[in-house]
Short mmCIF file of C-alpha atoms and ligand atoms in Angstrom, two decimals:
data_model
loop_
_atom_site.label_atom_id
_atom_site.label_comp_id
_atom_site.label_asym_id
_atom_site.label_seq_id
_atom_site.Cartn_x
_atom_site.Cartn_y
_atom_site.Cartn_z
CA UNK A 1 -7.83 -31.48 26.78
CA UNK A 2 -4.23 -30.66 26.93
CA UNK A 3 -4.59 -27.62 24.70
CA UNK A 4 -7.62 -26.41 26.52
CA UNK A 5 -5.72 -26.44 29.85
CA UNK A 6 -2.67 -24.79 28.34
CA UNK A 7 -5.05 -22.06 26.85
CA UNK A 8 -6.54 -21.43 30.33
CA UNK A 9 -3.03 -21.28 31.94
CA UNK A 10 -1.87 -18.72 29.34
CA UNK A 11 -4.69 -16.41 29.92
CA UNK A 12 -6.41 -14.24 27.39
CA UNK A 13 -3.37 -12.89 25.48
CA UNK A 14 -1.82 -16.32 25.19
CA UNK A 15 -5.14 -17.78 24.18
CA UNK A 16 -5.31 -15.42 21.26
CA UNK A 17 -1.92 -16.55 20.05
CA UNK A 18 -2.97 -20.16 20.11
CA UNK A 19 -6.50 -19.69 18.65
CA UNK A 20 -5.22 -20.56 15.16
CA UNK A 21 -5.26 -24.15 16.34
CA UNK A 22 -8.40 -24.17 18.25
CA UNK A 23 -11.57 -25.37 16.68
CA UNK A 24 -13.46 -22.75 18.66
CA UNK A 25 -11.78 -20.07 16.73
CA UNK A 26 -14.94 -18.43 15.13
CA UNK A 27 -13.61 -14.96 15.07
CA UNK A 28 -10.75 -15.04 12.67
CA UNK A 29 -11.44 -14.49 9.04
CA UNK A 30 -7.92 -14.82 7.60
CA UNK A 31 -7.26 -18.41 8.62
CA UNK A 32 -6.76 -20.53 5.71
CA UNK A 33 -9.22 -23.27 6.75
CA UNK A 34 -12.06 -20.69 6.85
CA UNK A 35 -11.59 -20.15 3.22
CA UNK A 36 -12.43 -23.64 2.55
CA UNK A 37 -15.94 -23.29 4.07
CA UNK A 38 -19.08 -22.81 2.16
CA UNK A 39 -22.13 -20.67 1.90
CA UNK A 40 -24.63 -20.74 4.88
CA UNK A 41 -27.49 -21.38 2.38
CA UNK A 42 -25.89 -24.43 0.77
CA UNK A 43 -27.51 -27.68 0.14
CA UNK A 44 -26.90 -30.34 2.79
CA UNK A 45 -27.96 -33.93 1.99
CA UNK A 46 -29.16 -36.42 4.68
CA UNK A 47 -29.43 -39.95 3.37
CA UNK A 48 -31.46 -42.08 5.82
CA UNK A 49 -31.90 -45.98 5.68
CA UNK A 50 -35.43 -47.66 6.13
CA UNK A 51 -37.79 -46.77 8.90
CA UNK A 52 -36.77 -49.90 10.89
CA UNK A 53 -37.17 -48.13 14.28
CA UNK A 54 -38.71 -44.83 15.62
CA UNK A 55 -35.26 -43.22 16.09
CA UNK A 56 -34.80 -42.84 12.18
CA UNK A 57 -38.32 -41.12 11.85
CA UNK A 58 -37.33 -38.66 14.60
CA UNK A 59 -34.02 -38.02 12.91
CA UNK A 60 -35.80 -37.14 9.64
CA UNK A 61 -37.86 -34.41 11.19
CA UNK A 62 -35.02 -33.11 13.35
CA UNK A 63 -32.60 -32.72 10.40
CA UNK A 64 -35.18 -31.11 8.23
CA UNK A 65 -36.09 -28.52 10.91
CA UNK A 66 -32.61 -28.05 12.38
CA UNK A 67 -30.77 -27.63 9.06
CA UNK A 68 -33.53 -25.26 7.65
CA UNK A 69 -33.50 -23.06 10.71
CA UNK A 70 -29.59 -22.89 10.36
CA UNK A 71 -30.16 -21.43 6.88
CA UNK A 72 -29.27 -24.39 4.80
CA UNK A 73 -31.26 -26.04 2.15
CA UNK A 74 -31.71 -29.72 3.37
CA UNK A 75 -32.48 -32.73 1.13
CA UNK A 76 -33.54 -35.45 3.74
CA UNK A 77 -34.49 -38.81 2.32
CA UNK A 78 -35.22 -42.32 3.34
CA UNK A 79 -34.33 -45.18 0.89
CA UNK A 80 -37.19 -47.60 1.62
CA UNK A 81 -36.55 -49.30 -1.59
CA UNK A 82 -33.17 -50.51 -0.48
CA UNK A 83 -29.41 -50.12 -1.20
CA UNK A 84 -29.56 -49.06 -4.85
CA UNK A 85 -32.24 -46.44 -3.91
CA UNK A 86 -29.76 -45.09 -1.37
CA UNK A 87 -27.00 -45.03 -3.84
CA UNK A 88 -29.04 -43.15 -6.33
CA UNK A 89 -29.99 -40.53 -3.73
CA UNK A 90 -26.58 -39.93 -2.73
CA UNK A 91 -25.45 -39.48 -6.28
CA UNK A 92 -28.32 -37.05 -6.87
CA UNK A 93 -27.30 -34.96 -3.74
CA UNK A 94 -23.84 -34.65 -5.21
CA UNK A 95 -25.27 -33.43 -8.38
CA UNK A 96 -27.55 -30.85 -6.64
CA UNK A 97 -24.29 -29.50 -5.06
CA UNK A 98 -24.45 -30.57 -1.56
CA UNK A 99 -21.69 -29.46 0.52
CA UNK A 100 -22.03 -32.06 3.18
CA UNK A 101 -23.72 -35.45 3.01
CA UNK A 102 -24.87 -37.13 6.24
CA UNK A 103 -25.35 -40.86 5.69
CA UNK A 104 -27.29 -43.46 7.87
CA UNK A 105 -26.37 -46.35 5.67
CA UNK A 106 -28.59 -49.38 4.95
CA UNK A 107 -25.44 -51.24 4.13
CA UNK A 108 -22.27 -49.35 5.06
CA UNK A 109 -20.16 -51.30 2.62
CA UNK A 110 -22.10 -50.66 -0.54
CA UNK A 111 -21.65 -47.08 -0.94
CA UNK A 112 -17.99 -46.71 -1.80
CA UNK A 113 -18.44 -45.44 -5.36
CA UNK A 114 -20.88 -42.75 -4.46
CA UNK A 115 -18.82 -41.55 -1.42
CA UNK A 116 -15.62 -41.44 -3.51
CA UNK A 117 -17.62 -39.32 -6.11
CA UNK A 118 -18.56 -37.04 -3.23
CA UNK A 119 -15.16 -36.64 -1.93
CA UNK A 120 -13.90 -35.99 -5.55
CA UNK A 121 -16.16 -32.98 -5.53
CA UNK A 122 -15.00 -31.80 -2.26
CA UNK A 123 -18.15 -32.93 -0.32
CA UNK A 124 -17.75 -33.59 3.31
CA UNK A 125 -19.05 -37.07 4.37
CA UNK A 126 -20.45 -37.72 7.88
CA UNK A 127 -21.42 -41.31 8.79
CA UNK A 128 -24.49 -40.91 11.01
CA UNK A 129 -25.28 -43.60 13.69
CA UNK A 130 -23.91 -46.38 11.43
CA UNK A 131 -20.33 -46.52 10.31
CA UNK A 132 -19.47 -46.36 6.54
CA UNK A 133 -17.20 -49.42 5.83
CA UNK A 134 -14.25 -50.01 3.50
CA UNK A 135 -13.87 -46.46 2.22
CA UNK A 136 -11.56 -43.60 2.97
CA UNK A 137 -14.17 -41.14 1.85
CA UNK A 138 -15.61 -40.51 5.18
CA UNK A 139 -14.65 -37.61 7.35
CA UNK A 140 -16.50 -37.96 10.63
CA UNK A 141 -18.55 -40.66 12.47
CA UNK A 142 -21.27 -39.04 14.53
CA UNK A 143 -23.00 -41.79 16.69
CA UNK A 144 -23.62 -43.14 20.05
CA UNK A 145 -21.04 -45.49 21.30
CA UNK A 146 -22.33 -48.76 19.89
CA UNK A 147 -19.91 -51.01 21.60
CA UNK A 148 -21.03 -49.53 24.77
CA UNK A 149 -24.68 -50.18 23.96
CA UNK A 150 -23.81 -53.88 23.60
CA UNK A 151 -21.95 -53.96 26.87
CA UNK A 152 -24.79 -52.22 28.70
CA UNK A 153 -27.29 -54.79 27.19
CA UNK A 154 -25.23 -57.71 28.41
CA UNK A 155 -24.84 -56.14 31.79
CA UNK A 156 -28.55 -55.59 32.24
CA UNK A 157 -29.41 -59.01 30.96
CA UNK A 158 -27.30 -60.48 33.80
CA UNK A 159 -28.65 -58.10 36.39
CA UNK A 160 -32.25 -58.87 35.27
CA UNK A 161 -31.66 -62.52 35.57
CA UNK A 162 -30.37 -62.20 39.00
CA UNK A 163 -33.16 -59.98 40.20
CA UNK A 164 -36.08 -61.93 38.42
CA UNK A 165 -35.04 -65.58 37.94
CA UNK A 166 -33.32 -66.53 41.12
CA UNK A 167 -29.96 -68.30 41.08
CA UNK A 168 -28.54 -69.52 37.76
CA UNK A 169 -27.62 -71.25 35.66
CA UNK A 170 -29.97 -69.68 33.19
CA UNK A 171 -31.13 -70.64 29.73
CA UNK A 172 -30.76 -67.65 27.35
CA UNK A 173 -31.05 -66.92 23.57
CA UNK A 174 -29.24 -64.35 21.52
CA UNK A 175 -30.75 -62.09 18.85
CA UNK A 176 -28.47 -59.96 16.64
CA UNK A 177 -29.45 -57.07 14.30
CA UNK A 178 -29.35 -57.00 10.65
CA UNK A 179 -26.12 -58.37 9.24
CA UNK A 180 -25.83 -55.42 6.51
CA UNK A 181 -26.02 -52.79 9.28
CA UNK A 182 -22.44 -51.91 10.51
CA UNK A 183 -23.85 -51.48 14.06
CA UNK A 184 -24.93 -55.04 14.49
CA UNK A 185 -21.40 -56.14 15.08
CA UNK A 186 -20.33 -53.59 17.74
CA UNK A 187 -23.70 -54.30 19.43
CA UNK A 188 -23.15 -58.01 19.50
CA UNK A 189 -19.53 -57.91 20.27
CA UNK A 190 -20.06 -55.49 23.20
CA UNK A 191 -22.86 -57.72 24.67
CA UNK A 192 -20.68 -60.83 24.20
CA UNK A 193 -17.70 -59.26 25.77
CA UNK A 194 -19.97 -59.38 28.91
CA UNK A 195 -21.74 -62.55 28.42
CA UNK A 196 -19.00 -64.83 27.02
CA UNK A 197 -17.23 -65.29 30.42
CA UNK A 198 -20.67 -66.27 31.96
CA UNK A 199 -21.21 -68.82 29.10
CA UNK A 200 -17.84 -70.16 29.61
CA UNK A 201 -18.22 -70.69 33.34
CA UNK A 202 -21.57 -72.32 32.90
CA UNK A 203 -23.88 -69.56 34.44
CA UNK A 204 -25.57 -69.07 31.04
CA UNK A 205 -26.44 -71.80 28.55
CA UNK A 206 -27.84 -71.39 24.98
CA UNK A 207 -30.02 -74.51 24.26
CA UNK A 208 -30.38 -73.71 20.70
CA UNK A 209 -26.62 -73.69 20.21
CA UNK A 210 -26.95 -70.51 18.24
CA UNK A 211 -24.15 -68.42 19.63
CA UNK A 212 -22.64 -66.59 16.77
CA UNK A 213 -23.72 -63.13 15.39
CA UNK A 214 -24.45 -64.85 12.04
CA UNK A 215 -26.61 -67.57 13.51
CA UNK A 216 -28.51 -65.03 15.62
CA UNK A 217 -28.92 -62.27 13.00
CA UNK A 218 -32.17 -60.67 11.92
CA UNK A 219 -32.31 -59.77 8.30
CA UNK A 220 -33.55 -56.22 7.71
CA UNK A 221 -34.16 -55.73 11.43
CA UNK A 222 -37.61 -57.19 10.67
CA UNK A 223 -39.77 -58.03 13.65
CA UNK A 224 -41.35 -61.03 11.70
CA UNK A 225 -37.87 -62.46 11.12
CA UNK A 226 -36.97 -62.43 14.89
CA UNK A 227 -40.43 -63.72 15.84
CA UNK A 228 -40.25 -66.73 13.35
CA UNK A 229 -36.82 -67.54 14.52
CA UNK A 230 -37.88 -67.56 18.06
CA UNK A 231 -40.84 -69.59 17.34
CA UNK A 232 -38.58 -72.14 15.87
CA UNK A 233 -36.16 -72.02 18.71
CA UNK A 234 -38.89 -72.43 21.23
CA UNK A 235 -40.60 -75.39 19.65
CA UNK A 236 -37.22 -77.24 19.03
CA UNK A 237 -35.52 -76.56 22.39
CA UNK A 238 -37.95 -75.40 25.09
CA UNK A 239 -40.68 -78.16 25.34
CA UNK A 240 -39.65 -78.96 28.87
CA UNK A 241 -37.27 -75.92 29.63
CA UNK A 242 -37.81 -72.34 30.65
CA UNK A 243 -36.22 -69.73 28.46
CA UNK A 244 -35.14 -67.23 31.20
CA UNK A 245 -33.37 -64.58 29.25
CA UNK A 246 -33.10 -63.07 25.70
CA UNK A 247 -30.44 -60.64 24.44
CA UNK A 248 -32.27 -58.38 22.07
CA UNK A 249 -30.45 -55.61 20.21
CA UNK A 250 -33.43 -53.22 19.90
CA UNK A 251 -36.96 -52.80 21.11
CA UNK A 252 -38.60 -53.76 17.92
CA UNK A 253 -37.00 -57.15 18.03
CA UNK A 254 -37.57 -57.44 21.92
CA UNK A 255 -41.40 -56.98 21.40
CA UNK A 256 -41.35 -59.68 18.50
CA UNK A 257 -39.52 -62.06 20.72
CA UNK A 258 -41.83 -61.49 23.61
CA UNK A 259 -44.75 -62.04 21.44
CA UNK A 260 -43.26 -65.30 20.34
CA UNK A 261 -42.71 -66.42 23.94
CA UNK A 262 -46.24 -65.38 25.01
CA UNK A 263 -47.85 -67.34 22.07
CA UNK A 264 -45.88 -70.49 23.22
CA UNK A 265 -47.47 -70.09 26.55
CA UNK A 266 -44.21 -69.65 28.38
CA UNK A 267 -43.31 -67.28 31.19
CA UNK A 268 -41.83 -63.72 30.52
CA UNK A 269 -38.08 -63.84 29.96
CA UNK A 270 -35.78 -61.11 31.07
CA UNK A 271 -35.07 -59.24 27.76
CA UNK A 272 -33.11 -56.29 26.74
CA UNK A 273 -33.77 -53.74 24.02
CA UNK A 274 -32.64 -50.42 22.58
CA UNK A 275 -34.26 -47.07 21.30
CA UNK A 276 -36.78 -46.34 24.08
CA UNK A 277 -39.46 -46.79 21.57
CA UNK A 278 -42.90 -45.65 23.06
CA UNK A 279 -44.33 -49.35 23.02
CA UNK A 280 -41.27 -50.66 24.67
CA UNK A 281 -41.22 -48.02 27.40
CA UNK A 282 -44.87 -48.90 28.21
CA UNK A 283 -43.95 -52.55 28.37
CA UNK A 284 -41.16 -51.78 30.71
CA UNK A 285 -43.33 -49.88 32.92
CA UNK A 286 -45.70 -52.72 32.95
CA UNK A 287 -43.00 -55.13 34.00
CA UNK A 288 -42.61 -56.96 30.70
CA UNK A 289 -39.67 -56.00 28.61
CA UNK A 290 -36.75 -55.64 31.15
CA UNK A 291 -34.43 -52.87 29.81
CA UNK A 292 -33.95 -50.54 26.89
CA UNK A 293 -31.32 -48.12 25.94
CA UNK A 294 -31.76 -44.25 25.70
CA UNK A 295 -30.00 -42.65 22.72
CA UNK A 296 -31.56 -39.30 22.59
CA UNK A 297 -31.91 -38.58 18.94
CA UNK A 298 -32.31 -34.94 19.61
CA UNK A 299 -28.77 -34.81 20.99
CA UNK A 300 -27.25 -36.98 18.10
CA UNK A 301 -28.77 -34.84 15.40
CA UNK A 302 -27.81 -31.61 17.25
CA UNK A 303 -24.24 -32.79 17.48
CA UNK A 304 -24.22 -33.79 13.79
CA UNK A 305 -25.56 -30.29 12.70
CA UNK A 306 -22.87 -28.74 14.87
CA UNK A 307 -20.31 -30.63 12.80
CA UNK A 308 -22.01 -29.39 9.47
CA UNK A 309 -21.65 -25.87 10.95
CA UNK A 310 -17.99 -26.42 11.62
CA UNK A 311 -17.45 -27.44 8.02
CA UNK A 312 -19.45 -24.48 6.82
CA UNK A 313 -16.92 -22.24 8.65
CA UNK A 314 -14.08 -24.25 7.17
CA UNK A 315 -13.22 -25.66 10.56
CA UNK A 316 -12.65 -29.17 11.76
CA UNK A 317 -15.61 -30.59 13.71
CA UNK A 318 -15.37 -31.76 17.39
CA UNK A 319 -14.03 -35.35 17.80
CA UNK A 320 -13.68 -37.36 20.92
CA UNK A 321 -12.47 -40.61 19.73
CA UNK A 322 -9.73 -41.52 17.13
CA UNK A 323 -9.13 -45.08 17.87
CA UNK A 324 -12.31 -47.26 18.31
CA UNK A 325 -13.98 -47.18 14.82
CA UNK A 326 -11.84 -48.83 12.21
CA UNK A 327 -13.81 -49.12 8.95
CA UNK A 328 -11.52 -51.58 7.25
CA UNK A 329 -9.48 -48.83 5.49
CA UNK A 330 -8.97 -46.27 8.22
CA UNK A 331 -9.93 -45.39 11.80
CA UNK A 332 -12.62 -42.84 11.32
CA UNK A 333 -12.44 -39.88 13.78
CA UNK A 334 -15.63 -40.04 15.73
CA UNK A 335 -17.75 -37.99 17.95
CA UNK A 336 -19.41 -40.36 20.24
CA UNK A 337 -22.37 -39.77 22.65
CA UNK A 338 -22.95 -41.87 25.69
CA UNK A 339 -25.94 -44.32 25.70
CA UNK A 340 -27.86 -44.85 29.01
CA UNK A 341 -29.45 -48.11 30.10
CA UNK A 342 -33.04 -47.84 31.28
CA UNK A 343 -35.05 -50.05 33.50
CA UNK A 344 -38.28 -49.42 35.32
CA UNK A 345 -36.09 -48.19 38.38
CA UNK A 346 -34.71 -45.26 36.52
CA UNK A 347 -37.06 -44.57 33.68
CA UNK A 348 -38.51 -41.49 35.19
CA UNK A 349 -35.18 -39.92 35.89
CA UNK A 350 -33.65 -40.71 32.57
CA UNK A 351 -36.73 -39.54 30.57
CA UNK A 352 -37.28 -36.43 32.76
CA UNK A 353 -36.43 -34.01 29.85
CA UNK A 354 -38.19 -35.97 27.06
CA UNK A 355 -41.59 -34.74 26.61
CA UNK A 356 -42.73 -37.93 24.70
CA UNK A 357 -41.39 -40.44 27.11
CA UNK A 358 -41.66 -38.80 30.50
CA UNK A 359 -45.45 -38.88 30.77
CA UNK A 360 -45.20 -42.73 30.27
CA UNK A 361 -43.25 -43.18 33.50
CA UNK A 362 -45.96 -41.37 35.65
C1 BGC B 401 -29.60 -48.25 15.32
C2 BGC B 401 -30.50 -48.73 16.30
C3 BGC B 401 -31.72 -49.26 15.72
C4 BGC B 401 -31.33 -50.13 14.42
C5 BGC B 401 -32.61 -50.59 13.55
C6 BGC B 401 -29.25 -49.21 14.17
O1 BGC B 401 -28.26 -48.93 13.42
O2 BGC B 401 -28.37 -47.85 15.85
O3 BGC B 401 -30.84 -47.68 17.07
O4 BGC B 401 -32.53 -50.06 16.39
O5 BGC B 401 -30.52 -49.58 13.49
O6 BGC B 401 -33.31 -49.41 13.06
#
C-alpha cells in the first residue's frame, strides 16, 4: 500500500526507478529474480484431497483448464485413497519436474517429507485452501479467510435464531469438520469467537455437553458420521426439548444433520453451512437450511494460477496477510480472499454472476 502510493506520488519517472522492488515489474529482463523463473511450458502439479465437497471437483476442472490455457503442463490429481496416496502423488510430481506444486492437503501435517523434497529441488509450494502444517517448505497460502468463515457462521446462527425462533435461550449443537483438515480449527475457533460469549451469558445452551472441537468433529467430513452423531445426540438429549440451532461447518454436513432432525420428527432448526452447494442453495431457497458461505472457486483458482505465473516470471506472488496463518513452524504469507455469508435474503444478489447458482434463486 505504502509503496503503491509512493509510486503514484513520484509519477512515471520515479516509478521506473522504483520498479525493481515492485511485484508488477513485468517488463524488466535483467532483474535477478526473473532469472530464477522457469519455462512457460513447465509441469505444474496440483494435489487435491478427496471429493468431500463440490468445491474440490470444481477446482480440479478449473486448474486443468486454466493451467493448460496458460501454456503449462498440469498434473491435477485427487487422492481418494488417502494420505499415503497423496504423498506418493507429490513425490511423483517432483520426479516429473514440476516447478510449482499446489497442495490441497488431506492432512496438512503429514506431507513434511515430500514438501521438503520439493523445496530441495527448488520447487515452489503453494498451500491451496488448507494450510500445510509443521513445515517450512511452503511458500504461499492461497485461500479464503477461514477464521472469517467461522465468524460469519457464528453470526448467522445467532441472527437466524433471533429471526426464526423468537427470544432465547436457545438449545444448539455444534458440528466441526474433519480433525485432520487444517481448516477445521479456524472454522471452529472463528465460530466460537462469536458463540462463546452467548454460551457464557446463558443465551445459548448445548444440551449434549459436547462443546469442544474434538467432541464435535466429523471424521473425513463424511455425511454419515455427522448424521449418526446427531441421531445419538437427539435420542439422548432431546426427548422433550427442541433443538433450535446447529452450527454446521459445511453444506454436506448441514444436509446430513437436517436429515437426522427430520427423521426424529423434530422441527427444522436454524442451521449454517458453507460452500454454496447446489442442493443446499435449493434448501435455503425452500426455507430449510438457513445459511451458507460463498467462496467462489473460480476466484480462488484464478488467484492461485496468478501466483504460479508470478513464480514463472521469477517474481514474488501477491500477498495480503503476513500474520494470521502460523503453521507451527512459520507464519505462512497468505493471499486471502473474502468469504460471503448467504441467506435466502441475499442469495440472488450474491450469486448474480454464477451461472450455476443464479438460476436457483429465481
Ligand atoms: C474446505 C471446505 C469444505 C471442506 C470439506 C475444507 O477444507 O475449505 O470448503 O467444505 O474442506 O471438503
